Tab-separated table of C-alpha atoms in Angstrom:
chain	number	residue	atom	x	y	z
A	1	UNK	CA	104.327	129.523	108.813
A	2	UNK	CA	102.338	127.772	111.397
A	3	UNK	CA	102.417	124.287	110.927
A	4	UNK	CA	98.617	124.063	111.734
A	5	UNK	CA	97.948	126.350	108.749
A	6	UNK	CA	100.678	124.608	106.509
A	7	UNK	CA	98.477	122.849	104.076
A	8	UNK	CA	96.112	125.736	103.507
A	9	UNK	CA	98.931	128.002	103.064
A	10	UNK	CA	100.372	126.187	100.202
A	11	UNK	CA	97.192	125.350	98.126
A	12	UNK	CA	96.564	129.345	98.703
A	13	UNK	CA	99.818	130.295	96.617
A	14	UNK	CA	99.532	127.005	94.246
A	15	UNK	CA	96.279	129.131	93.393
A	16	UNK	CA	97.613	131.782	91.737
A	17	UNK	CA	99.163	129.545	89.020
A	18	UNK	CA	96.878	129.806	86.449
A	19	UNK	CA	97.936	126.525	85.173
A	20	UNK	CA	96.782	124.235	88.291
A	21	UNK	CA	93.181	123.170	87.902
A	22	UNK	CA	93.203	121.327	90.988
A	23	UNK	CA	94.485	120.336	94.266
A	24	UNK	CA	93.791	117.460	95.870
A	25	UNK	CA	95.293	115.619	99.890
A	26	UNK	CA	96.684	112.419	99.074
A	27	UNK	CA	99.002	109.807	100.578
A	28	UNK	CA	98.354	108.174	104.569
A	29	UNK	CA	97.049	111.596	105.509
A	30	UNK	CA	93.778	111.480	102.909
A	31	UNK	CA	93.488	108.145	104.274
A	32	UNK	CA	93.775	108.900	107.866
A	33	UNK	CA	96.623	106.463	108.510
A	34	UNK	CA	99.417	108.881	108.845
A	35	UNK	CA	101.682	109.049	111.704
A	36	UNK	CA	103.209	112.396	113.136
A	37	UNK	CA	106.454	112.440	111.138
A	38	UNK	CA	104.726	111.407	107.346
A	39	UNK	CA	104.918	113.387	104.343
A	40	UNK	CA	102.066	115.923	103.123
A	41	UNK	CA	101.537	114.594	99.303
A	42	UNK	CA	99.693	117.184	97.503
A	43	UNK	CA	98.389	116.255	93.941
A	44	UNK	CA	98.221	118.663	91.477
A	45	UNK	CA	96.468	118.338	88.465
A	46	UNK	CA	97.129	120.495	84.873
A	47	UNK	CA	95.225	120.066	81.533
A	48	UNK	CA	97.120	118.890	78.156
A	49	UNK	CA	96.056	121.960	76.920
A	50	UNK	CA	97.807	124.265	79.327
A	51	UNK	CA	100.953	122.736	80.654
A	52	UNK	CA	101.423	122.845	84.467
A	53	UNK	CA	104.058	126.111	84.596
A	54	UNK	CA	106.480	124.557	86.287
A	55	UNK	CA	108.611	127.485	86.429
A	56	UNK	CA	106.293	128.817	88.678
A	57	UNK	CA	106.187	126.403	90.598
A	58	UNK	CA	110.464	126.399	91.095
A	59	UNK	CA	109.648	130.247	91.870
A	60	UNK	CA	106.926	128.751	94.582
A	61	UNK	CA	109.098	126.055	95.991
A	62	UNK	CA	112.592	128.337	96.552
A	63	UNK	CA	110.409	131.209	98.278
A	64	UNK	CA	108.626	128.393	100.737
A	65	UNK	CA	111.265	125.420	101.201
A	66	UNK	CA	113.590	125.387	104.025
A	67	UNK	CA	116.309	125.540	102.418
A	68	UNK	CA	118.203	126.754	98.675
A	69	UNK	CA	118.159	123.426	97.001
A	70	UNK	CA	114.573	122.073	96.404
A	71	UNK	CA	114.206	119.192	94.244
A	72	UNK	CA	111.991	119.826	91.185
A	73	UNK	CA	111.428	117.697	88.231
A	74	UNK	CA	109.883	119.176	84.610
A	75	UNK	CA	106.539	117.458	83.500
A	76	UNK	CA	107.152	113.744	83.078
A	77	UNK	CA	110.458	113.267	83.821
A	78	UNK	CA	109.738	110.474	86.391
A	79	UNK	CA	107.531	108.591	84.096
A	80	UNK	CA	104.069	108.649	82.588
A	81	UNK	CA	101.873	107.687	85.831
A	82	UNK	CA	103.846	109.538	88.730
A	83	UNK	CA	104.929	112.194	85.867
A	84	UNK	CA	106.884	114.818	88.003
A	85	UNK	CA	106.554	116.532	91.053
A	86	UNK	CA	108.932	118.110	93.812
A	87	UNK	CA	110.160	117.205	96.939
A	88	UNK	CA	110.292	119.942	99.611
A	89	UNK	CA	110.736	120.856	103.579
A	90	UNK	CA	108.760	123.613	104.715
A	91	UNK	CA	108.930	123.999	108.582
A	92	UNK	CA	110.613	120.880	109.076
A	93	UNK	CA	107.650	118.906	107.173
A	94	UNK	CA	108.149	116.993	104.260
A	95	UNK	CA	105.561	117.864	101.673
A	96	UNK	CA	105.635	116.129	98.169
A	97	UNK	CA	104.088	118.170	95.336
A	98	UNK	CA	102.688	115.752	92.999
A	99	UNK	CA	101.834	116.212	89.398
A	100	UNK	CA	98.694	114.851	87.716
A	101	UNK	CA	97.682	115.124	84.093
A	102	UNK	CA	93.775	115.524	84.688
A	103	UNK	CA	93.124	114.688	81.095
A	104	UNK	CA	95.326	111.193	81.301
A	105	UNK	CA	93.850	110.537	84.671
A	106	UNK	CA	90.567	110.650	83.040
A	107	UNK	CA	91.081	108.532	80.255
A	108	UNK	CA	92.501	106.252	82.259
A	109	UNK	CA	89.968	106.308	85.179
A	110	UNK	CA	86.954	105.872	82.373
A	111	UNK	CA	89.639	102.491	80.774
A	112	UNK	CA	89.093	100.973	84.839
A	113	UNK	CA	85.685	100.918	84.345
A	114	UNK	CA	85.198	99.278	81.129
A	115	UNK	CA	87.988	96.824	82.650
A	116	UNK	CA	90.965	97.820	80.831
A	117	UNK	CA	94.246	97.816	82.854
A	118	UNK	CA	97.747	98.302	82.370
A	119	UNK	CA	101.062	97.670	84.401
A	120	UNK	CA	104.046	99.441	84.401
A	121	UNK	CA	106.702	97.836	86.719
A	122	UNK	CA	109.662	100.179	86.125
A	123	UNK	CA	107.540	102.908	87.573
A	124	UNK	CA	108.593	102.442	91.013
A	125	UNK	CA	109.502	100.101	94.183
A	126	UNK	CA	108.429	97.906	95.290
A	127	UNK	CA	106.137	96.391	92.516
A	128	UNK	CA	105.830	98.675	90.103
A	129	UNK	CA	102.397	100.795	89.170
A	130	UNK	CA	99.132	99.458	88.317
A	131	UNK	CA	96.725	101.918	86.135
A	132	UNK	CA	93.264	101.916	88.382
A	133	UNK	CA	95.664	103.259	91.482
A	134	UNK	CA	94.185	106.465	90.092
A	135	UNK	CA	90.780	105.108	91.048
A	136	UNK	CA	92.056	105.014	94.751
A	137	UNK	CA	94.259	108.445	95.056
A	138	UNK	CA	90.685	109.965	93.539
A	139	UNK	CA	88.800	107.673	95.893
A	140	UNK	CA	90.066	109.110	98.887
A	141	UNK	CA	91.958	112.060	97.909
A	142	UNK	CA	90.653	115.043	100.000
A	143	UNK	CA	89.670	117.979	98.197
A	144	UNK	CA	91.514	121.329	98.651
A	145	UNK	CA	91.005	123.410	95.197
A	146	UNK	CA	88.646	122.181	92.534
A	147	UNK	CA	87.222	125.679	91.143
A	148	UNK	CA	85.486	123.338	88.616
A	149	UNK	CA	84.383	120.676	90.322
A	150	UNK	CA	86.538	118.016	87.972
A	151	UNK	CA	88.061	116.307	90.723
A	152	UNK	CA	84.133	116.177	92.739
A	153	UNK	CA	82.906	114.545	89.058
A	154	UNK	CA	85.666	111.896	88.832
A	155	UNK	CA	85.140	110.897	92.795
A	156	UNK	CA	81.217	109.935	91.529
A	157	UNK	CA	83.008	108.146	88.859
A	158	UNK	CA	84.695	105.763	90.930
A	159	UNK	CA	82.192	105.565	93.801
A	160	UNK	CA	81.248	101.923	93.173
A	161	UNK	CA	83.849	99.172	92.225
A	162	UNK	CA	83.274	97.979	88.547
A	163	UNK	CA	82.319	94.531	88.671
A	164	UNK	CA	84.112	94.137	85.078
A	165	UNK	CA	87.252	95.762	87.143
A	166	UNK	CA	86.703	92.955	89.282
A	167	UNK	CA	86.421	90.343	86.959
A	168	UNK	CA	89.351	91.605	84.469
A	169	UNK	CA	92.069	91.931	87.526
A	170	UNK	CA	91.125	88.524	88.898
A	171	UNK	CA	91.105	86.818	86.070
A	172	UNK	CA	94.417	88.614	84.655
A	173	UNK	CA	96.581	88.111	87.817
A	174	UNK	CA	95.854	84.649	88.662
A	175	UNK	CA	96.324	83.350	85.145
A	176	UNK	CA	99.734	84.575	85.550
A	177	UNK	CA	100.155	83.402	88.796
A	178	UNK	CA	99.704	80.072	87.044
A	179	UNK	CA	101.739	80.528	84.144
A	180	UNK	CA	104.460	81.553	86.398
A	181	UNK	CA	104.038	78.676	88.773
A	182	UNK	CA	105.078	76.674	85.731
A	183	UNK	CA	108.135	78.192	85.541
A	184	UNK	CA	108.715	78.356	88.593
A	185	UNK	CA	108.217	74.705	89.304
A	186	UNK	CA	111.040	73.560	86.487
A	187	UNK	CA	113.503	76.381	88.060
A	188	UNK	CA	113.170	74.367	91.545
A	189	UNK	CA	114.300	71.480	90.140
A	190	UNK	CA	117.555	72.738	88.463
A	191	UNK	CA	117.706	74.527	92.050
A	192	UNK	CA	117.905	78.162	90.689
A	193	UNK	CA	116.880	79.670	93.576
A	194	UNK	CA	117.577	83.287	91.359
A	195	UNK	CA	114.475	82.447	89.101
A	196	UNK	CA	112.389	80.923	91.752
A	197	UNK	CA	112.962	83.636	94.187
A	198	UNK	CA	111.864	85.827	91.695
A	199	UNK	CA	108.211	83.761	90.354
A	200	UNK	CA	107.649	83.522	94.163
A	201	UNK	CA	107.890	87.217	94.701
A	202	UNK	CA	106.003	87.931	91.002
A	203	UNK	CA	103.178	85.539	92.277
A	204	UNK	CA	102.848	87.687	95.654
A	205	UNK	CA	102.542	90.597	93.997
A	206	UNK	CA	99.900	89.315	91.408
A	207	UNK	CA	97.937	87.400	94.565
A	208	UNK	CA	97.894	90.842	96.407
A	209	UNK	CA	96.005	92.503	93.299
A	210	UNK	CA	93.355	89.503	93.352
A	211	UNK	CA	92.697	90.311	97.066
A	212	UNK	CA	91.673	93.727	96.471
A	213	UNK	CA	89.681	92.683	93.751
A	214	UNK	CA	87.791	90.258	95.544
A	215	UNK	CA	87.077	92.947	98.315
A	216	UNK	CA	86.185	95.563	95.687
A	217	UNK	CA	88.750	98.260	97.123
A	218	UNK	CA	91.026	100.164	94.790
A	219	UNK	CA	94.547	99.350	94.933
A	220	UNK	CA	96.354	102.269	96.613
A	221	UNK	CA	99.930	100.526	96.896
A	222	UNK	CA	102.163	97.852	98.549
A	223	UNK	CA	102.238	100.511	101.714
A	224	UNK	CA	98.721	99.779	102.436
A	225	UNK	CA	98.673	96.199	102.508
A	226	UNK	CA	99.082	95.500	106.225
A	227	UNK	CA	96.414	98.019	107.134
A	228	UNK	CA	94.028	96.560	104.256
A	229	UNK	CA	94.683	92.839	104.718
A	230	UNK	CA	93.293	92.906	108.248
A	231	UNK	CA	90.162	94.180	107.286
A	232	UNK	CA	89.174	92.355	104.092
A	233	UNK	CA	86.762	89.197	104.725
A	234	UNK	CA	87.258	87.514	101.262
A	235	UNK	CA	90.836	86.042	101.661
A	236	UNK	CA	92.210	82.725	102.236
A	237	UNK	CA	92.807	82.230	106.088
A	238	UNK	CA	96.437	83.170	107.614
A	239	UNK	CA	97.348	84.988	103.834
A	240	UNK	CA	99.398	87.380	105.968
A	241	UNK	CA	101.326	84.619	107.621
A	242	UNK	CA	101.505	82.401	104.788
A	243	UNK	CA	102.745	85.153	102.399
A	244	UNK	CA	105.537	86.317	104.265
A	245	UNK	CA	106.416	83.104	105.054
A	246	UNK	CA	106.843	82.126	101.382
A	247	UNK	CA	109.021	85.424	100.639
A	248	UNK	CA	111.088	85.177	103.928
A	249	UNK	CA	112.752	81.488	103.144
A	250	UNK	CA	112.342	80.466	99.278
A	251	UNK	CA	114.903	77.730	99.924
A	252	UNK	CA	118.822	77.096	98.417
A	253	UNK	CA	118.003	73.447	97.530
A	254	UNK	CA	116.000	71.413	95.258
A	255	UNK	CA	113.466	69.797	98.038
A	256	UNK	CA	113.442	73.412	100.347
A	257	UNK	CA	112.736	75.405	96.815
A	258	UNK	CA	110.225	72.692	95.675
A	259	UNK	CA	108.250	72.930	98.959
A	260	UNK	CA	108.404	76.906	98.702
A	261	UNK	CA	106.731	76.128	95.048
A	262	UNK	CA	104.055	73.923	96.327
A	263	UNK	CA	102.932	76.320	99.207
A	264	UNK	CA	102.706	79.119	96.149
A	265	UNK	CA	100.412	76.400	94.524
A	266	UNK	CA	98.381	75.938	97.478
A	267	UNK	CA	97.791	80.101	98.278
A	268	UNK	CA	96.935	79.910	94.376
A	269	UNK	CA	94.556	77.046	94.539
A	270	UNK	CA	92.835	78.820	97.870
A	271	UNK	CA	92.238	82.188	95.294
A	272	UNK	CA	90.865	80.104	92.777
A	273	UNK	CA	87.785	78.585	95.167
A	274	UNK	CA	87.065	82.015	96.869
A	275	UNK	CA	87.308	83.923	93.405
A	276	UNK	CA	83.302	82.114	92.909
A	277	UNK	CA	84.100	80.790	89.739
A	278	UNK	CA	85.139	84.461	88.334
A	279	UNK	CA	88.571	83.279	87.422
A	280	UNK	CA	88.318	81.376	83.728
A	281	UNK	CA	92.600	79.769	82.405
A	282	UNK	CA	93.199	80.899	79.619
A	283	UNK	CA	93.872	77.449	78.564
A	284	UNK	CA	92.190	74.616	79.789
């Protein structure tokens, strides 16, 4: 199999299984930020209705992969949002077979846009899984089988950024980067550096989500943040710098762990004034 003709040789035999509805080019190479030696992710989406065969696809995968032992998983035994797939080498490529319930990436695609999110950390590394990354794999996914154009009618879907998407992930993220600065604040002065390594790292994460909000882009994953941060204009100035500075050293003593706490409080209070009066406490 010519390595030139490996993706369209796939999607032709993931065809034939009457249970696929779609198949879609995900991952760095949708995005055109792959580099030679990344993986081919290939999403492939099944109805509630008619379960994705995945016998069918183990017959697919042992005939293709490079070797005896592919891994396969059955339908959602790695969770509810990255609910299966299998990881193969065909040709000496790693290609990841993805599976996507089209009816729950639907619902929850039509949730983004009336603003309602969800969070699932246990998901996977690093931060865990945040609902509206279906809004980006759709976003920029690539289109390779869509006999019914479902995959086409969700891309219009998420064409423009939902201003309520905006305001709800803003609004959610830095309320809890407040609460947790709280926390964090009486940890650094019974020098746990355990707890406030962890707020600093939880208020990192929840600062990332508020800059894509702010630039109206679709949070992909953690992977894309170097790549992303360069380019947004809405962001306080040096948040690269100043974020990995805050992770690299949290401090093993009260005064080092208090001053880690106070530069949190300071990337925090930057948010809040380039947020335009979007972000409302919970509390005042």
């Amino acid at each position: 199999m010519d390595n030139n003709q490996l993706i369209p040789d796939i999607v032709s035999q993931l065809q034939n299984i009457k249970t696929i509805k779609a198949v879609v080019l995900g991952g760095s190479r949708a995005s055109n930020t792959h580099r030679s030696d990344s993986d081919i992710d290939l999403g492939i989406y099944y109805r509630d209705s008619e379960p994705l065969d995945v016998e069918q696809i183990k017959k697919l995968a042992y005939k293709i992969n490079d070797n005896p032992s592919p891994i396969i998983s059955e339908i959602s035994e790695w969770g509810r949002w990255v609910n299966g797939g299998a990881w193969l080498t065909i040709r000496n490529q790693r290609v990841d077979l993805l599976y996507r319930n089209l009816d729950y990436v639907t619902q929850i695609i039509n949730d983004s846009t009336k603003g309602i999110i969800q969070q699932d950390f246990e998901q996977q590394p690093a931060y865990g899984f945040y609902s509206y990354t279906y809004c980006a794999e759709i976003s920029i996914c690539k289109i390779l089988y869509d006999p019914f154009s479902e995959i086409k009618q969700l891309k219009e879907k998420v064409r423009i950024y939902p201003h309520i998407l905006k305001e709800k992930i803003v609004n959610r993220f830095l309320w809890d980067v407040q609460f947790t600065l709280e926390q964090c604040k009486k940890s650094a002065s019974r020098s746990e550096v355990f707890i406030v390594a962890g707020c600093l790292t939880r208020i990192a994460s929840d600062l990332v989500q508020v800059l894509y909000a702010l630039n109206e882009t679709y949070y992909l994953g953690e992977k894309r943040f170097y790549k992303d941060e360069s380019k947004f204009n809405s962001k306080p100035t040096n948040l690269r710098e100043s974020l990995e500075a805050l992770l690299s050293c949290a401090g093993n003593s009260y005064s080092k762990l208090e001053a880690s706490t106070n530069q949190a409080e300071q990337l925090f209070n930057e948010f809040v004034k380039i947020s335009d009066n979007i972000y409302q406490p919970k509390y005042s």
